[in-house]
Coordinates of C-alpha atoms in Angstrom, one line a residue:
M1 CA 0.0 0.0 0.0
I2 CA 2.8 2.4 0.8
F3 CA 4.6 1.9 -2.5
T4 CA 1.3 2.1 -4.4
A5 CA 0.7 5.5 -2.9
L6 CA 4.2 6.7 -3.6
F7 CA 4.1 5.9 -7.3
H8 CA 0.6 7.3 -7.9
P9 CA 1.1 9.9 -10.7
G10 CA -0.4 12.6 -8.7
C11 CA 1.9 12.0 -5.7
L12 CA 5.2 11.4 -7.6
R13 CA 6.5 14.9 -6.9
H14 CA 5.9 14.7 -3.2
A15 CA 7.1 11.1 -2.9
A16 CA 10.6 11.6 -4.4
P17 CA 12.4 12.5 -1.1
A18 CA 10.8 9.6 0.7
L19 CA 11.8 7.2 -2.1
A20 CA 15.4 8.4 -1.9
V21 CA 15.5 7.7 1.8
A22 CA 14.0 4.2 1.3
L23 CA 16.5 3.3 -1.4
L24 CA 19.4 4.6 0.7
C25 CA 18.3 2.4 3.7
L26 CA 18.4 -0.6 1.4
L27 CA 22.0 0.1 0.5
L28 CA 23.2 0.7 4.0
P29 CA 24.1 -2.2 6.3
A30 CA 21.4 -3.1 8.8
P31 CA 21.9 -1.7 12.3
A32 CA 23.3 -4.2 14.9
P33 CA 20.7 -5.9 16.9
A34 CA 20.3 -4.5 20.4
F35 CA 21.9 -6.4 23.3
D36 CA 20.1 -6.5 26.6
F37 CA 19.3 -8.5 29.7
N38 CA 17.2 -11.0 27.9
D39 CA 20.1 -12.1 25.7
V40 CA 22.1 -13.0 28.8
A41 CA 19.1 -14.7 30.4
Q42 CA 18.7 -16.9 27.3
R43 CA 22.4 -17.9 27.6
A44 CA 21.9 -18.7 31.2
R45 CA 18.9 -20.8 30.4
E46 CA 20.8 -22.7 27.8
L47 CA 23.7 -23.3 30.1
A48 CA 21.4 -24.7 32.8
A49 CA 20.1 -27.3 30.2
S50 CA 23.7 -28.5 29.5
P51 CA 26.3 -30.2 31.6
F52 CA 28.7 -28.0 33.6
K53 CA 32.1 -27.4 32.0
K54 CA 35.0 -26.0 33.9
G55 CA 37.3 -23.7 31.8
G56 CA 41.0 -23.0 32.1
N57 CA 44.0 -22.3 30.0
L58 CA 46.7 -21.3 32.5
P59 CA 50.4 -21.7 31.6
R60 CA 52.6 -23.3 34.1
E61 CA 54.4 -20.0 34.8
L62 CA 51.1 -18.6 36.3
Q63 CA 49.8 -21.5 38.2
N64 CA 52.1 -21.3 41.2
L65 CA 52.5 -17.5 41.7
T66 CA 52.6 -16.2 45.2
Y67 CA 50.5 -13.3 46.3
D68 CA 53.4 -10.8 45.9
Q69 CA 54.3 -12.2 42.5
F70 CA 50.7 -11.8 41.3
R71 CA 50.6 -8.3 42.6
D72 CA 53.7 -7.5 40.7
I73 CA 51.9 -8.0 37.4
R74 CA 50.3 -4.6 36.9
F75 CA 48.0 -3.3 34.2
R76 CA 49.5 -0.3 32.4
P77 CA 47.2 2.8 33.0
E78 CA 47.9 4.2 29.6
K79 CA 46.3 1.0 28.1
A80 CA 42.9 1.6 29.9
H81 CA 39.9 0.8 27.7
W82 CA 38.3 4.1 26.6
S83 CA 41.4 6.0 27.6
G84 CA 41.6 9.1 25.4
A85 CA 38.0 8.8 24.4
H86 CA 37.0 11.7 26.7
L87 CA 34.5 9.6 28.7
N88 CA 33.9 9.7 32.4
F89 CA 34.5 6.0 32.7
E90 CA 37.6 3.8 31.9
L91 CA 38.2 0.1 32.3
A92 CA 41.3 -1.7 33.5
F93 CA 41.9 -5.4 33.6
F94 CA 43.4 -8.1 35.8
H95 CA 45.8 -10.8 34.7
Q96 CA 45.2 -14.5 35.3
G97 CA 47.3 -16.2 38.0
W98 CA 47.5 -17.0 41.7
F99 CA 43.9 -17.8 42.8
Y100 CA 42.4 -16.5 39.5
Q101 CA 43.1 -19.4 37.2
E102 CA 40.0 -19.4 34.9
P103 CA 39.5 -16.9 32.1
V104 CA 36.7 -14.4 32.1
K105 CA 35.5 -13.2 28.7
I106 CA 34.8 -9.4 28.5
N107 CA 32.9 -7.7 25.7
E108 CA 32.0 -4.2 24.8
V109 CA 28.4 -3.3 23.6
S110 CA 28.1 -0.3 21.4
P111 CA 25.7 0.9 18.6
S112 CA 27.9 -0.9 16.1
G113 CA 27.4 -4.3 17.9
V114 CA 29.1 -6.5 20.4
R115 CA 32.9 -7.1 20.2
E116 CA 35.2 -9.0 22.5
I117 CA 37.9 -7.0 24.4
R118 CA 40.8 -9.3 23.8
F119 CA 43.7 -10.0 26.2
D120 CA 46.9 -8.3 25.2
P121 CA 50.1 -9.1 27.2
D122 CA 51.6 -5.7 26.1
A123 CA 48.9 -4.1 28.3
F124 CA 50.7 -5.5 31.4
D125 CA 53.9 -4.7 33.2
Y126 CA 55.3 -8.1 34.5
G127 CA 57.7 -6.4 36.9
A128 CA 60.2 -8.8 38.6
S129 CA 58.2 -11.9 37.9
R130 CA 60.4 -13.1 35.1
I131 CA 57.4 -14.0 33.0
D132 CA 57.9 -14.0 29.3
P133 CA 55.0 -11.9 27.8
R134 CA 55.3 -13.8 24.5
K135 CA 54.1 -17.0 26.2
M136 CA 51.0 -15.3 27.5
Q137 CA 49.2 -15.0 24.1
G138 CA 45.7 -16.5 24.0
L139 CA 44.9 -15.9 27.7
G140 CA 41.8 -14.3 29.0
F141 CA 41.3 -11.8 31.8
A142 CA 40.8 -12.7 35.5
G143 CA 38.5 -9.7 35.9
F144 CA 38.2 -6.0 35.5
R145 CA 37.8 -2.7 37.4
V146 CA 35.9 0.5 36.6
H147 CA 37.4 3.9 37.0
Y148 CA 35.4 7.1 37.5
P149 CA 36.3 10.5 39.1
I150 CA 34.6 10.6 42.5
N151 CA 37.2 12.2 44.8
T152 CA 38.6 14.7 42.3
Q153 CA 38.0 15.6 38.6
K154 CA 41.7 15.3 38.0
Y155 CA 41.9 11.5 38.5
K156 CA 39.6 8.6 37.7
D157 CA 39.4 6.5 40.9
E158 CA 38.6 2.8 41.2
V159 CA 34.9 2.5 42.0
L160 CA 34.0 -1.1 41.1
V161 CA 36.0 -4.3 40.8
F162 CA 34.9 -7.8 39.6
L163 CA 37.6 -10.3 40.5
G164 CA 37.3 -14.0 41.5
A165 CA 34.2 -16.3 41.4
S166 CA 31.2 -13.9 41.6
Y167 CA 32.8 -11.4 44.0
F168 CA 32.7 -7.7 43.4
R169 CA 33.5 -4.6 45.5
G170 CA 32.4 -1.0 45.2
L171 CA 33.7 2.3 46.5
G172 CA 32.1 5.7 47.2
K173 CA 33.8 9.0 47.9
G174 CA 36.5 8.8 50.5
Q175 CA 36.3 5.1 50.9
V176 CA 38.9 2.3 50.7
Y177 CA 38.2 -1.3 49.8
G178 CA 36.7 -3.5 52.5
L179 CA 33.8 -6.0 52.4
S180 CA 32.7 -7.7 49.2
A181 CA 29.4 -8.6 47.6
R182 CA 28.7 -11.7 45.5
G183 CA 26.4 -12.5 42.7
L184 CA 25.3 -15.7 44.4
A185 CA 26.3 -18.0 47.2
V186 CA 25.4 -21.7 47.3
D187 CA 25.4 -23.9 50.5
T188 CA 27.3 -21.5 52.7
G189 CA 28.0 -22.9 56.1
L190 CA 26.8 -26.4 55.3
P191 CA 28.8 -29.5 56.2
S192 CA 28.7 -30.6 52.6
G193 CA 30.9 -27.6 51.6
E194 CA 30.2 -24.4 49.8
E195 CA 29.9 -24.0 46.0
F196 CA 31.3 -20.8 44.5
P197 CA 29.5 -19.8 41.2
R198 CA 31.6 -17.5 39.1
F199 CA 31.0 -14.9 36.4
V200 CA 32.3 -16.4 33.2
E201 CA 31.5 -13.5 30.8
F202 CA 30.7 -9.8 30.9
W203 CA 29.2 -7.3 28.4
I204 CA 29.8 -3.7 29.2
E205 CA 27.9 -0.9 27.4
R206 CA 30.0 1.8 26.0
P207 CA 28.8 5.0 27.7
S208 CA 28.2 8.4 26.1
A209 CA 30.6 11.2 26.7
S210 CA 28.3 12.8 29.4
A211 CA 27.1 9.5 31.0
R212 CA 27.2 9.3 34.8
E213 CA 26.3 5.7 35.0
L214 CA 27.5 2.4 33.5
T215 CA 25.6 -0.7 32.5
I216 CA 27.3 -4.1 32.9
Y217 CA 25.8 -7.6 32.1
G218 CA 27.2 -10.7 33.6
L219 CA 26.8 -14.5 32.9
L220 CA 27.2 -16.7 36.0
D221 CA 27.9 -20.4 35.9
S222 CA 28.6 -23.2 38.4
R223 CA 28.0 -26.9 38.9
R224 CA 24.4 -26.5 40.0
A225 CA 23.4 -22.9 39.1
T226 CA 23.5 -20.4 36.2
G227 CA 22.4 -16.8 36.2
A228 CA 22.0 -13.6 34.2
Y229 CA 22.8 -10.3 35.8
R230 CA 22.4 -6.6 34.9
F231 CA 24.4 -4.1 37.0
V232 CA 23.8 -0.3 36.6
L233 CA 26.6 1.5 38.4
K234 CA 26.1 5.0 39.7
P235 CA 29.3 6.3 41.4
G236 CA 29.1 9.1 44.0
V237 CA 29.3 10.0 47.7
E238 CA 27.6 6.6 48.1
T239 CA 28.1 4.4 45.1
A240 CA 24.9 2.5 44.0
L241 CA 24.5 -0.6 42.0
D242 CA 21.0 -1.5 40.7
I243 CA 21.0 -5.2 40.2
Q244 CA 18.6 -7.4 38.2
A245 CA 19.1 -11.2 38.2
R246 CA 17.5 -14.3 36.8
L247 CA 18.8 -17.7 38.1
Y248 CA 18.4 -21.3 36.9
L249 CA 19.3 -24.4 38.8
R250 CA 20.9 -27.5 37.1
D251 CA 20.3 -29.5 40.3
K252 CA 18.9 -29.0 43.8
V253 CA 20.8 -26.9 46.3
G254 CA 20.7 -26.8 50.1
K255 CA 20.9 -23.0 50.3
L256 CA 20.3 -20.5 47.5
A257 CA 21.8 -17.3 49.0
I258 CA 20.6 -14.1 47.4
A259 CA 22.4 -10.8 47.6
P260 CA 25.3 -12.2 49.7
L261 CA 27.7 -9.9 51.5
T262 CA 31.1 -11.1 52.7
S263 CA 33.2 -9.3 55.3
M264 CA 35.9 -9.7 58.0
F265 CA 35.6 -9.4 61.8
S266 CA 38.7 -10.4 63.8
F267 CA 38.1 -8.6 67.1
G268 CA 36.5 -5.5 68.5
T269 CA 34.9 -3.9 71.5
S270 CA 32.5 -6.8 72.0
Q271 CA 35.4 -9.3 72.0
Q272 CA 38.8 -9.3 73.6
R273 CA 41.7 -8.6 71.4
P274 CA 44.8 -10.8 71.1
G275 CA 47.4 -10.1 73.7
D276 CA 50.1 -8.7 71.4
D277 CA 48.1 -6.5 69.0
Y278 CA 48.5 -2.8 69.5
R279 CA 45.2 -2.1 67.6
P280 CA 42.0 -1.8 69.7
E281 CA 39.8 -3.2 66.9
V282 CA 40.3 -5.0 63.5
H283 CA 37.3 -5.4 61.3
D284 CA 35.7 -4.4 57.9
S285 CA 32.2 -4.5 59.5
D286 CA 31.0 -4.4 63.1
G287 CA 27.4 -5.4 62.8
L288 CA 24.5 -6.7 60.8
S289 CA 21.6 -4.2 60.4
I290 CA 18.1 -5.3 59.3
R291 CA 15.0 -3.3 58.6
F292 CA 11.6 -5.1 58.7
Q293 CA 8.3 -4.3 57.1
N294 CA 6.7 -3.7 60.6
G295 CA 9.1 -0.9 61.2
E296 CA 11.5 -2.7 63.6
W297 CA 15.2 -2.4 63.2
I298 CA 17.7 -5.0 64.4
W299 CA 21.4 -4.5 65.2
R300 CA 23.4 -7.7 65.7
P301 CA 27.1 -7.1 66.7
L302 CA 29.5 -9.3 64.9
T303 CA 31.8 -11.8 66.6
N304 CA 34.7 -14.1 65.8
P305 CA 33.5 -17.3 67.3
K306 CA 35.5 -20.3 68.4
R307 CA 33.3 -22.5 66.2
L308 CA 30.9 -22.0 63.3
L309 CA 27.9 -19.9 64.3
V310 CA 24.9 -19.6 62.0
T311 CA 21.8 -17.5 63.0
S312 CA 18.9 -16.1 61.1
F313 CA 15.9 -13.8 61.1
A314 CA 12.7 -15.1 59.5
T315 CA 10.6 -12.4 57.8
I316 CA 8.4 -11.6 54.7
D317 CA 9.5 -8.9 52.2
P318 CA 12.5 -7.4 54.1
V319 CA 12.9 -3.6 53.6
G320 CA 16.7 -3.9 53.8
F321 CA 19.8 -5.4 55.4
G322 CA 23.5 -4.8 55.4
L323 CA 26.9 -5.4 56.9
M324 CA 27.8 -2.1 58.4
Q325 CA 31.0 -0.4 59.7
R326 CA 29.5 2.1 62.2
D327 CA 32.7 2.9 64.1
R328 CA 34.3 5.7 62.1
R329 CA 37.0 6.9 64.6
F330 CA 40.6 6.3 63.6
S331 CA 41.4 5.9 67.3
S332 CA 39.3 2.8 67.4
F333 CA 41.7 1.1 64.9
E334 CA 45.0 3.0 65.0
D335 CA 46.0 1.3 61.7
L336 CA 47.6 3.7 59.2
E337 CA 47.8 1.1 56.5
A338 CA 44.5 -0.7 56.6
R339 CA 42.4 2.4 57.5
Y340 CA 39.5 0.3 58.7
E341 CA 37.5 3.5 59.6
L342 CA 37.3 4.3 55.9
R343 CA 35.9 1.0 54.8
P344 CA 32.4 1.0 53.4
S345 CA 29.2 -0.3 54.8
A346 CA 27.1 -2.3 52.2
W347 CA 23.3 -2.0 52.3
V348 CA 20.9 -4.1 50.3
E349 CA 17.4 -2.7 49.4
P350 CA 15.1 -5.3 47.7
K351 CA 13.0 -4.1 44.9
G352 CA 9.5 -5.6 44.5
R353 CA 8.4 -8.4 46.8
W354 CA 10.9 -11.0 47.9
G355 CA 8.2 -13.1 49.7
A356 CA 8.9 -15.3 52.7
G357 CA 12.4 -16.3 53.8
R358 CA 15.1 -15.4 56.2
I359 CA 18.2 -13.2 56.5
E360 CA 21.0 -15.5 57.6
L361 CA 24.3 -14.5 59.3
V362 CA 27.2 -16.9 59.1
Q363 CA 30.2 -16.2 61.5
I364 CA 33.3 -18.4 60.9
P365 CA 36.3 -18.8 63.3
A366 CA 39.3 -16.9 61.9
P367 CA 42.8 -16.8 63.4
D368 CA 43.6 -13.3 61.9
E369 CA 42.4 -10.6 59.6
T370 CA 43.5 -12.3 56.3
N371 CA 40.4 -14.3 55.9
D372 CA 36.8 -13.1 55.3
N373 CA 34.8 -14.9 58.0
I374 CA 31.4 -13.1 57.9
V375 CA 28.6 -13.8 55.4
A376 CA 25.1 -12.4 55.3
Y377 CA 22.4 -13.0 52.7
W378 CA 18.7 -13.7 52.0
L379 CA 17.4 -17.2 51.8
P380 CA 14.0 -17.6 50.1
D381 CA 11.6 -20.2 51.5
N382 CA 10.6 -21.2 48.0
V383 CA 13.5 -22.4 45.8
P384 CA 12.7 -23.1 42.2
S385 CA 13.0 -26.6 40.8
P386 CA 15.8 -27.3 38.3
K387 CA 15.4 -25.4 35.0
E388 CA 12.8 -23.0 36.5
A389 CA 13.7 -19.3 36.6
I390 CA 13.8 -17.2 39.8
D391 CA 14.0 -13.4 39.4
F392 CA 15.0 -10.8 41.9
E393 CA 16.1 -7.2 41.9
Y394 CA 17.8 -5.0 44.5
R395 CA 19.8 -1.9 45.0
L396 CA 23.2 -2.2 46.7
L397 CA 24.7 0.9 48.3
W398 CA 28.4 1.4 49.3
Q399 CA 28.2 3.9 52.1
R400 CA 30.3 5.9 54.6
E401 CA 29.1 9.4 55.0
T402 CA 25.4 8.7 54.5
E403 CA 24.8 5.3 56.2
I404 CA 21.3 4.1 56.4
R405 CA 20.1 3.7 60.0
P406 CA 16.9 4.2 62.1
T407 CA 15.4 7.6 62.4
T408 CA 15.0 7.2 66.2
S409 CA 18.3 6.0 67.7
W410 CA 20.8 3.2 67.2
V411 CA 23.6 1.2 68.8
T412 CA 27.0 3.0 68.6
Q413 CA 29.0 0.4 70.5
T414 CA 28.9 -2.9 72.3
R415 CA 31.5 -3.6 75.0
R416 CA 31.9 -6.9 76.8
G417 CA 33.3 -6.7 80.4
R418 CA 32.4 -5.6 83.9
G419 CA 35.3 -3.2 84.8
Y420 CA 36.8 -3.6 88.3
V421 CA 35.3 -6.2 90.6
Q422 CA 36.7 -7.3 94.0
K423 CA 35.4 -10.8 93.7
S424 CA 34.5 -12.7 90.6
D425 CA 31.2 -14.4 90.4
N426 CA 31.5 -15.8 86.9
S427 CA 28.9 -13.4 85.6
I428 CA 29.2 -11.7 82.2
G429 CA 28.8 -7.9 81.6
Y430 CA 27.8 -5.9 78.6
I431 CA 27.8 -2.1 77.9
I432 CA 25.6 -1.0 75.1
D433 CA 25.6 2.7 74.0
F434 CA 22.7 4.2 72.0
D435 CA 22.6 7.6 70.3
G436 CA 20.2 9.4 67.9
P437 CA 17.6 12.1 67.5
A438 CA 15.0 10.4 69.7
L439 CA 17.4 10.4 72.7
R440 CA 18.9 13.9 72.1
K441 CA 15.5 15.6 72.3
L442 CA 14.6 14.0 75.6
K443 CA 14.4 16.2 78.7
P444 CA 17.1 15.7 81.3
D445 CA 14.7 14.1 83.7
A446 CA 13.0 11.8 81.2
K447 CA 12.3 8.3 82.3
V448 CA 13.9 5.8 80.0
E449 CA 13.6 2.0 80.4
A450 CA 15.9 -0.7 79.0
V451 CA 13.7 -3.5 77.8
V452 CA 15.8 -6.7 78.0
S453 CA 15.2 -10.3 77.3
V454 CA 17.5 -13.3 77.8
D455 CA 16.9 -16.8 76.5
A456 CA 16.5 -19.9 78.7
N457 CA 20.3 -20.5 78.8
G458 CA 20.9 -17.2 80.6
Q459 CA 19.9 -15.5 83.8
L460 CA 19.7 -11.7 83.9
L461 CA 21.3 -10.5 87.1
E462 CA 21.4 -6.7 86.6
R463 CA 20.0 -4.1 84.2
I464 CA 20.7 -0.4 84.4
A465 CA 19.9 2.4 81.9
H466 CA 21.1 6.0 82.3
R467 CA 22.0 9.0 80.2
N468 CA 25.5 9.2 78.8
D469 CA 26.6 12.7 79.8
V470 CA 29.6 12.6 77.5
T471 CA 27.8 11.7 74.2
G472 CA 24.3 12.9 74.9
G473 CA 23.0 9.4 74.2
W474 CA 22.0 6.6 76.6
R475 CA 23.9 3.7 78.1
V476 CA 22.6 0.2 79.1
M477 CA 24.6 -2.0 81.5
L478 CA 23.7 -5.7 81.6
R479 CA 25.1 -8.5 83.8
L480 CA 24.1 -12.1 83.3
R481 CA 25.1 -15.7 84.1
R482 CA 25.1 -18.5 81.6
T483 CA 23.6 -21.9 82.6
D484 CA 25.3 -24.2 80.0
E485 CA 28.8 -23.0 78.9
S486 CA 28.6 -25.2 75.8
K487 CA 25.5 -23.4 74.4
P488 CA 25.0 -19.9 73.2
V489 CA 22.9 -17.2 74.8
E490 CA 20.6 -14.9 72.8
L491 CA 20.1 -11.4 74.2
R492 CA 17.9 -8.5 73.1
A493 CA 17.6 -5.0 74.4
H494 CA 16.0 -1.7 73.3
L495 CA 15.1 1.6 74.9
R496 CA 11.6 2.7 75.8
S497 CA 10.0 5.8 77.3
E498 CA 6.4 5.2 78.5
N499 CA 4.9 3.4 75.5
N500 CA 7.3 4.9 72.9
V501 CA 10.1 2.8 71.4
L502 CA 13.2 5.0 71.3
S503 CA 15.8 2.8 69.6
E504 CA 16.5 -0.1 67.4
T505 CA 16.8 -3.6 69.0
W506 CA 20.2 -4.8 70.0
S507 CA 20.2 -8.5 69.3
H508 CA 23.3 -10.3 70.4
I509 CA 24.5 -13.9 70.4
L510 CA 26.9 -14.9 73.2
P511 CA 28.8 -17.8 71.5
P512 CA 29.4 -21.0 73.4
N513 CA 32.5 -20.8 75.6

C-alpha cells in the first residue's frame, strides 16, 4: 500500500524525497541488533540445560604464583579501555594467575554491535616476575575494574571491581576497599561444603561522553546454578548498584543465598583482642543491620566465634539489610595502612516483593584478619525446581558518610566486660551505647527504660539504663550468668519511654564458651 501511494502519478513529486531515503536504507548495512538482559538470560537458560564445564588455559608460569608475585603483574594505566575517548569511565583489567586461574571473557556493547575486548600481554607490566609476555598469548582476563572521578575531577578513581568467582566490591567517595558482595552463594555454612559460582563472561555498554552511570551484564555459571545479571553502576558519595538477576538451577541446592555480602571481623569492643596486638579493633564491618516491614530495626554485633555460628531472622518482604561499619573513629583502629575507619558499609534494598524467607548470618572462626569470616544473605523459602527461573532485583549501596540507620536511635558500640570487681562471680557484663535524635531531644529528667530479654540458657542479674553525659546518648549496662557453657545465649535490648520505642533492637548472640 505504501509503494502504491508513492508511485501514484499525482503523488510522484511529493514522494521523491521519501523514495530516496527508502533506497538509501536498502543500500546501508542493517543496524546491529540491540543487546540486553534477555540475551544474557537466554544464555543462562541454555547453560542450565547442558552439563557444567570448567574452563581454564593457564600456563605453568602462572599456576604457582605467590601473592606478591601476582601483585607485581600490573595493568598499564595508559592501556585503559576508553582512555583518550573523553569519557567519564575507563576500564582496566586483571591478569590471570594465583587464585584466579580461569579466564573471564569481556565484551563491549556499542551501537555498532558486540565485540570482545581481547587479552593483550603488552597491556601489562610483569615487573620482577620473570614471566615472558610472549608466552601469554591467548589468555583471558581474570576480571576488571571500573574507574570514575569521585574524589577529584583530575583523576579517575577505582569505583568497582569484579575479580574472583562472583565477587565484586564497590567504593564511594573517600572510601577504601573492605567488604565484598557476590552475585550468588550456594550452600554457605553447610557441612557438605560451599559451591562458588563465578562470572564467566561480561558485556559492558560503552557510555556516552556525558554518562554518569555504566551498565554491565554478567553471565554466571557453576556446577548447580547459572544466572544472568544486569548491573547499573552510579558512582558518587555513596556508590549505588542497581542489580537485576535471573537464576536457573541445574540441580537441587541446600541453600540458595541471594544478595550475599562477605566481610571480616577479627576482634572489636565486644570481643577481647589478642594479647600482642596494639590495635584496639580489627574489622571491615562491626554489625548486621536489618529493617523489617513492621518498622522494627535489628542490630546484631559481629563476633569471631570459636566454632561456626549460624543465626537467622525469618521475615516476609524485608525492607533492607546490610553489613555495616558504624565505628568511624581512627582511634578505634590505629592502623595507618588498613584504614578500617574508611571501609564502606554495604546496604541491600530489595525491589519488589521477595516473599517469605530469612536473613542469615554466618560467622566463621578466623585466626587473623587475612580471611573473610562473615557472610550475610537472603534465603527464600521457595526455591525453584531445576530449570525453572527465579527473578530478583535490588539496590546495593556502598556507604560511609550517609549510612542508612533508624530515624530514632541506634547502637553506637557494644562492649563486653564488667570493669573492676573485687570478687569474681562468673557473671558476664555488657555495655551498650545508644545515640540518635529520639534520645537527644529527651528532657534531662526523662524516664527511659531498658527492655531486656535473655533466652533460657541465661539468667539476667542486673539491668541499668542511664544517660551518657559525654555523648548525649543513653547507656545500658547488663550483667548475666550462663547456665550451660557449651551453648550460646541470645540477648535482646531496646530503649523505651512510657509506650514509645526510642531505639533499634540490640540483638546479640553470646557464643558457646
